[in-house]
Amino acid sequence: MKRPAFYLLFLVALFIFSYNLWFFLLREAKGATWHETLLRGGIVVDGSGRKAYPADVLIRGAKIAAVGGEIEPSPGTRVIDVRGAFILPGFIELRPGLLPSAAEQEKLVAAGVTNVIGGERGSTPWEIEKYLSWVSQEKLHLNYGTLLGLGALRGVIQKDPQQISPPALKTLQGLVQKGLAGGALGISLDFNSLPDAFWTWEEIEKVLENLAPSPILVLGLPEEVFFDENDCLQALQQVFQEARKASFQPYLRHFRLPKSVSPALAARIEEEFRLATAGGVEVKGDLNPFGFTGNPRYRLGRVAGRFDPQTLVFAEVPETYKELLGKSLAGVAQEQGLPVGDLANQLKGEHLLVELNEAGGERAFASLSFLCWQAFYAEQGPGNDSGVEPRPYLNLLQEDEGPLGSWPLEEKVRRLTFLPARFFGLEGRGLIAPGYFGDLLVVKSSGEGESVLEYVFVNGKPVLKNGCLTKIRPGIALRS
């Protein structure tokens, strides 16, 4: 009886050994599966605000399996030597548009972005359903969450110049519920359209009432709306007053103020934030990084007439227009004896980028705990009329970069990663810890005061490897 049992045990052991051997050999022969990756010897900035520390990071499948010193890899684990490099969580970005193209996704990844939340320019429940269906068939480079466009929903019914009828309100609320159930992370509305739009706070309140949990309402705050300081304060007071009714959670997108904002007004706005928090409103939002790393640039044709021409300075021009560099639009018009509008029309077809020198007052609120930062800033690219060129926000991580150079690196990273993930309820994102998704950046210093992005991992797979984009598309739809 002993001999058959011995043979059986031997055969089982042989099967287990041969199975693992052939699994390993076939996996290597077929190429990179990236099932298990060990980042060896990096400096981890985990996104929590904790001081950076040396550690290995082990990725297994889509998630982080371990973080610590001297992790021993299993057979077949891909080991990447990242000594001297920072390992950061991937940046989280809020952007316009429902779904970025494959080319746009690659640009975002190359800017250090692994998670994008978008859709405030008119997503509808049907578009969200179409998007989720598309994601199930065609993988994304990065992870993408949608916002339900409240403005677009307003247009799916017959507009009544007086008010929305009760049946229409019922229809709208049903569409909102359908959209949120379909995967939308929240609802968005361009705040600058409120005074002149059909929407009123009463209508918004009725559409969002009795929704549980209270949805996030992302309010776009374009900088041109708030050049009058008192308008900004009054708008915030109105937002918080409505939010106290518990129909929605406000999110202030791209909160910006004029550079010349008075210390007195900054103190009043900060106090308004604190009063809202004390009154039960969960205040949250993001600051645009232009005030920290430079002023925003726009194609002249897009901003002429929107901003004070004294604040628009020519910053990037072709060689034939080099005499315009450093001059304001108003100054050049005066030199040439032309109305500003006529000059802008003459130059409209040229690739001229102007810099908005009036923005940047948000620096006064950079330290507030309920405001995160945006992951990249965008410029209009040459010959690119529809898209933007994302620029990495990695240089902000340098110690000598701008007025925030004295801020701890760990806090800067937290503002770009864990804080926005928490604001939008993205579980398992924005932090380097076991059980969290493997959305990671490997960043080295170039030695010339700049940061070089060597690897970008999305859900544990390398979308950027040794500074070059791969063809791997591991992105998924995000749900709160």
C-alpha positions in Angstrom: 0.0 0.0 0.0 2.9 2.3 0.7 4.4 2.0 -2.8 1.2 3.3 -4.8 1.0 6.2 -2.3 4.6 7.0 -2.9 4.2 6.9 -6.7 1.1 9.1 -6.4 2.9 11.7 -4.3 5.9 11.6 -6.7 3.6 12.2 -9.7 1.8 15.1 -8.0 5.2 16.7 -7.1 6.5 16.2 -10.7 3.3 17.7 -12.1 3.6 20.8 -9.9 7.2 21.3 -10.7 6.8 20.8 -14.5 3.7 23.0 -14.6 5.6 25.9 -12.9 8.6 25.4 -15.1 6.7 25.3 -18.3 4.5 28.3 -17.2 7.7 30.3 -16.6 9.4 29.3 -19.9 6.3 29.9 -22.0 5.7 33.3 -20.3 9.2 34.4 -21.1 9.1 33.0 -24.6 5.8 34.9 -25.4 7.3 38.2 -24.2 6.4 40.6 -21.5 3.2 39.8 -19.6 4.1 42.2 -16.8 2.2 40.1 -14.4 4.7 40.8 -11.6 7.2 43.7 -11.6 9.6 44.8 -8.9 10.8 48.4 -8.8 14.1 48.0 -7.0 15.8 50.7 -4.9 13.7 53.7 -5.5 12.7 56.6 -3.3 9.0 56.3 -2.6 6.8 59.4 -2.3 3.6 57.6 -1.5 1.1 60.5 -1.8 0.0 60.5 1.8 2.3 63.4 2.7 4.6 61.1 4.6 8.3 61.9 4.3 9.9 60.1 1.3 11.7 56.9 2.1 13.8 54.3 0.2 11.9 51.1 -0.6 11.1 48.5 -3.3 7.6 48.4 -4.8 6.2 45.1 -6.0 3.4 45.2 -8.5 1.3 42.0 -9.0 -1.3 42.1 -11.7 -3.0 45.5 -11.6 -2.2 46.3 -8.0 0.6 47.0 -5.6 1.4 43.8 -3.6 4.1 45.1 -1.3 6.2 48.2 -0.4 9.3 47.8 1.7 13.0 47.1 1.8 14.8 44.2 0.1 11.7 42.5 -1.3 12.7 39.1 -2.8 11.2 38.6 -6.2 9.6 35.4 -7.3 10.9 33.5 -10.3 9.9 35.3 -13.5 9.3 38.6 -11.8 10.6 41.5 -13.9 13.1 43.5 -11.8 13.7 47.2 -12.8 16.6 49.0 -11.2 15.3 52.5 -10.2 18.0 53.5 -7.8 18.2 57.3 -7.5 14.7 57.7 -8.9 11.5 58.8 -7.2 8.5 56.5 -7.4 5.3 58.6 -7.3 1.6 57.8 -7.7 0.3 58.8 -11.1 -1.2 62.2 -11.4 -5.0 62.7 -11.6 -6.3 65.3 -14.0 -9.7 67.0 -14.6 -10.1 68.0 -18.2 -12.7 69.1 -20.7 -14.2 66.7 -23.2 -15.9 63.3 -22.8 -13.2 60.9 -24.2 -9.7 61.8 -25.3 -8.4 60.3 -28.5 -5.7 57.7 -28.4 -3.1 60.4 -29.4 -4.4 62.7 -26.6 -4.2 59.8 -24.1 -0.5 59.2 -25.1 0.2 62.9 -24.5 -1.4 62.8 -21.1 0.5 59.7 -20.1 3.8 61.4 -21.3 2.9 64.2 -18.9 2.6 61.9 -16.0 -1.2 61.5 -15.9 -2.6 58.1 -15.3 -6.2 59.0 -14.3 -8.4 61.5 -16.1 -11.9 62.7 -15.1 -13.7 64.5 -17.9 -17.0 65.1 -19.6 -18.1 68.5 -18.5 -18.6 69.7 -22.0 -21.9 68.0 -22.6 -21.9 64.3 -21.7 -25.4 62.7 -21.6 -26.4 59.3 -20.2 -26.5 57.9 -23.7 -22.9 59.0 -24.3 -21.8 57.5 -21.0 -23.4 54.2 -22.0 -21.7 54.4 -25.4 -18.4 55.2 -23.7 -18.7 52.3 -21.2 -19.5 50.0 -24.1 -16.5 51.3 -26.0 -14.2 50.8 -23.0 -15.3 47.2 -22.8 -14.1 46.6 -26.4 -11.2 49.0 -26.8 -8.7 49.4 -24.0 -7.5 52.8 -23.0 -4.0 54.0 -22.3 -5.1 55.5 -19.0 -8.0 55.3 -16.6 -10.9 57.5 -17.4 -13.9 58.7 -15.4 -16.9 60.7 -16.7 -18.9 63.6 -15.5 -22.5 64.0 -16.5 -23.0 67.3 -18.3 -25.9 69.1 -16.6 -25.8 71.8 -19.3 -26.3 69.2 -22.0 -29.2 67.6 -20.1 -30.9 70.9 -20.1 -30.9 70.7 -23.9 -32.5 67.3 -24.2 -35.9 68.7 -23.4 -38.0 71.5 -24.9 -36.6 74.7 -23.4 -39.2 76.9 -21.7 -38.2 80.6 -21.4 -40.0 80.8 -18.1 -39.3 77.6 -16.3 -38.9 73.9 -16.7 -42.2 72.1 -16.5 -42.8 69.5 -13.9 -42.8 66.6 -16.4 -39.5 67.9 -17.8 -38.0 68.1 -14.3 -39.0 64.5 -13.8 -37.4 63.5 -17.1 -34.2 65.3 -16.2 -34.0 63.7 -12.8 -34.4 60.3 -14.3 -31.6 61.1 -16.8 -29.3 62.2 -13.9 -30.1 59.0 -12.0 -29.5 56.9 -15.1 -26.2 58.7 -15.8 -24.9 58.3 -12.2 -25.9 54.6 -12.2 -24.1 54.2 -15.6 -20.8 55.2 -14.1 -20.6 59.0 -14.0 -18.5 60.2 -11.1 -20.5 63.4 -10.7 -22.3 66.2 -12.6 -20.7 69.3 -14.2 -21.9 72.8 -15.0 -20.0 75.8 -16.3 -20.5 78.2 -13.5 -20.0 81.3 -15.8 -23.2 80.3 -17.7 -25.5 80.5 -14.7 -26.4 84.2 -14.7 -27.6 84.1 -18.3 -28.6 80.4 -18.8 -32.0 78.9 -18.4 -30.7 77.1 -15.3 -31.5 78.6 -11.9 -30.5 77.4 -8.5 -34.1 76.4 -7.9 -34.1 74.2 -11.0 -30.8 72.6 -10.1 -32.1 72.0 -6.6 -35.2 70.2 -7.9 -33.3 68.1 -10.4 -30.8 66.9 -7.7 -33.2 66.5 -4.8 -33.7 63.1 -3.2 -30.6 61.7 -4.9 -28.6 59.6 -2.5 -25.7 59.9 -2.0 -25.6 63.6 -2.8 -23.9 63.9 -6.2 -20.7 66.0 -6.8 -21.5 69.1 -8.8 -18.4 70.3 -10.6 -18.6 74.1 -11.2 -16.3 75.4 -13.9 -14.7 78.7 -12.8 -13.0 80.4 -15.8 -10.6 83.1 -14.8 -12.3 85.7 -17.0 -15.4 85.6 -14.9 -13.9 86.8 -11.7 -11.8 89.8 -12.6 -14.2 91.7 -10.4 -13.2 90.6 -6.9 -16.6 91.1 -5.3 -18.3 88.9 -8.0 -16.1 86.0 -6.9 -17.0 86.4 -3.3 -20.7 86.7 -4.0 -20.6 83.7 -6.3 -18.9 81.5 -3.7 -21.4 82.6 -1.0 -24.3 81.6 -3.3 -22.7 78.2 -4.1 -22.2 77.4 -0.4 -25.7 78.6 0.5 -27.2 76.2 -2.0 -24.9 73.4 -1.0 -26.1 73.7 2.6 -29.4 72.3 1.4 -27.6 69.0 0.9 -28.7 68.5 -2.7 -25.1 68.4 -4.0 -21.5 68.5 -3.0 -19.7 71.5 -4.6 -16.4 71.1 -6.4 -14.7 74.3 -7.6 -12.9 73.5 -10.8 -9.9 75.6 -11.7 -10.4 78.1 -8.9 -8.7 81.3 -10.1 -8.4 84.9 -9.1 -6.7 88.0 -10.5 -3.0 88.3 -9.6 -3.8 91.6 -8.0 -6.3 90.1 -5.5 -6.2 92.1 -2.3 -5.0 90.4 0.9 -8.3 91.6 2.5 -10.4 89.8 -0.1 -8.2 86.7 0.0 -8.8 86.5 3.8 -12.6 87.0 3.3 -12.7 84.1 0.7 -10.7 81.9 3.0 -13.0 82.6 5.8 -16.0 81.8 3.5 -14.4 78.4 2.9 -14.1 77.8 6.6 -17.6 78.9 7.4 -19.0 76.6 4.7 -17.0 73.7 6.2 -18.3 74.5 9.6 -21.8 74.6 8.2 -21.6 71.0 7.0 -20.5 71.7 3.4 -17.6 69.5 2.2 -15.7 72.2 0.3 -13.3 70.9 -2.4 -11.8 72.0 -5.6 -8.5 72.5 -7.5 -6.1 75.3 -8.3 -4.7 75.7 -11.8 -0.9 75.5 -11.7 -0.2 78.5 -13.9 0.1 80.7 -10.8 2.9 78.4 -9.6 4.8 77.6 -12.7 4.1 80.5 -15.1 1.2 82.3 -16.7 -1.3 80.6 -19.1 -0.8 80.9 -22.8 -3.5 81.0 -25.4 -3.8 81.4 -29.2 -4.6 85.0 -29.8 -7.8 84.3 -31.7 -9.2 82.4 -28.8 -8.8 85.1 -26.2 -9.1 88.4 -28.0 -12.2 90.2 -26.6 -12.4 87.9 -23.5 -9.6 89.5 -21.5 -8.3 93.0 -20.9 -5.9 93.6 -23.9 -3.4 95.2 -21.4 -3.0 91.8 -19.7 -2.4 89.8 -23.0 1.4 89.8 -23.7 2.9 88.2 -26.9 4.9 85.3 -25.6 5.5 82.9 -28.6 5.5 84.2 -32.2 7.0 83.3 -35.6 10.3 84.9 -36.6 8.4 87.4 -38.8 6.6 88.8 -35.8 9.6 88.8 -33.3 9.1 92.5 -32.7 5.9 91.8 -30.9 7.5 89.6 -28.2 7.0 91.0 -24.7 4.5 93.6 -25.8 0.9 93.7 -24.8 -1.9 93.5 -27.3 -3.1 97.0 -26.3 0.4 98.4 -26.6 0.9 97.1 -30.1 -2.5 98.4 -31.2 -1.5 101.8 -29.8 1.8 101.7 -31.7 0.1 100.9 -35.0 -2.7 103.3 -34.4 -5.4 100.6 -34.7 -8.3 99.6 -32.6 -7.5 96.5 -30.6 -10.2 94.5 -32.3 -8.9 95.4 -35.8 -5.4 94.3 -34.9 -6.6 91.1 -33.4 -8.6 90.3 -36.6 -5.5 91.0 -38.7 -3.4 88.5 -36.6 -6.1 86.0 -36.1 -4.8 83.4 -38.6 -1.2 83.5 -37.4 0.2 81.2 -34.8 0.7 83.8 -32.0 0.5 82.7 -28.4 -0.2 85.4 -25.8 0.4 85.1 -22.1 -2.3 86.1 -19.6 -0.3 88.2 -17.1 -3.2 88.9 -14.7 -3.9 85.4 -13.4 -2.2 83.9 -10.4 -4.1 85.1 -7.3 -4.9 81.5 -6.4 -1.4 81.4 -4.8 -3.0 82.9 -1.8 -5.1 79.7 -1.3 -2.4 77.2 -2.2 -2.1 75.9 1.3 -5.8 75.2 2.0 -6.4 71.6 2.6 -9.6 71.3 0.5 -7.9 72.5 -2.7 -5.8 70.1 -4.8 -3.7 70.9 -7.8 -4.1 70.1 -11.5 -1.6 67.7 -13.0 -0.5 69.5 -16.2 -1.0 72.8 -17.9 -1.9 72.9 -21.6 -1.0 75.2 -24.5 -2.3 75.4 -28.0 0.0 73.5 -30.2 1.4 74.7 -33.6 -1.2 74.0 -36.3 -3.5 72.4 -33.7 -6.8 74.1 -33.6 -8.8 71.5 -31.7 -6.5 70.0 -29.1 -4.0 71.1 -26.6 -0.4 70.1 -25.8 -0.2 68.9 -22.2 3.0 69.9 -20.5 4.3 67.9 -17.6 3.9 69.3 -14.1 6.9 67.4 -13.0 9.2 70.5 -12.8 7.0 71.7 -9.9 8.7 68.8 -8.0 12.1 70.6 -8.2 13.1 72.4 -5.1 13.9 75.7 -6.9 10.8 75.8 -9.0 8.8 79.0 -8.4 7.3 80.4 -5.2 6.4 76.9 -4.0 9.9 75.6 -4.2 10.2 75.6 -0.4 7.2 73.3 -0.1 8.0 69.7 0.9 8.0 67.4 -2.1 5.7 65.1 -0.3 3.0 67.7 0.0 3.2 68.7 -3.6 2.8 65.0 -4.7 -0.2 64.6 -2.3 -1.9 67.6 -4.0 -1.5 66.0 -7.4 -2.5 62.4 -6.5 -4.2 61.3 -3.3 -6.2 64.5 -2.7 -8.0 64.5 -6.0 -8.6 60.8 -5.7 -10.3 61.3 -2.4 -12.4 64.2 -3.6 -13.9 62.1 -6.4 -14.2 58.9 -4.4 -11.7 57.0 -6.5 -11.0 54.0 -4.2 -7.6 52.5 -4.5 -6.1 55.4 -6.5 -3.6 58.1 -5.7 -1.5 56.3 -3.1 1.4 53.9 -3.1 0.4 51.2 -0.6 -0.5 47.4 -0.8 -3.9 46.9 -2.3 -3.9 50.1 -4.3 -3.8 50.1 -8.1 -0.4 50.2 -9.8 -0.7 53.7 -11.2 3.0 54.8 -10.8 5.6 57.1 -12.1 9.3 56.6 -12.0 11.0 60.0 -12.2 14.7 60.9 -12.3 16.5 64.2 -12.3 18.2 65.1 -15.6 21.0 66.9 -13.8 19.9 70.1 -15.5 17.2 71.1 -13.0 14.5 69.1 -14.7 12.7 65.9 -14.0 12.7 63.0 -16.5 9.8 60.6 -16.7 11.2 57.1 -17.3 8.3 54.8 -16.5 4.5 55.3 -16.3 2.5 52.3 -15.0 -1.2 52.2 -15.4 -2.9 49.3 -13.5 0.4 47.7 -13.1 1.3 47.7 -16.9 4.0 50.0 -18.4 2.5 52.6 -20.7 5.8 54.5 -20.8 9.0 52.5 -20.7 12.5 54.1 -20.7 10.9 57.3 -21.8 9.1 55.7 -24.8 5.4 55.0 -25.2 4.5 51.3 -25.4 1.5 49.9 -27.2 0.0 48.5 -24.0 -3.5 49.8 -23.2 -4.4 48.8 -19.6 -6.8 51.6 -18.8 -10.3 51.1 -17.4 -13.4 53.1 -16.7 -13.4 54.6 -13.2 -16.3 54.5 -10.9 -16.7 56.3 -7.5 
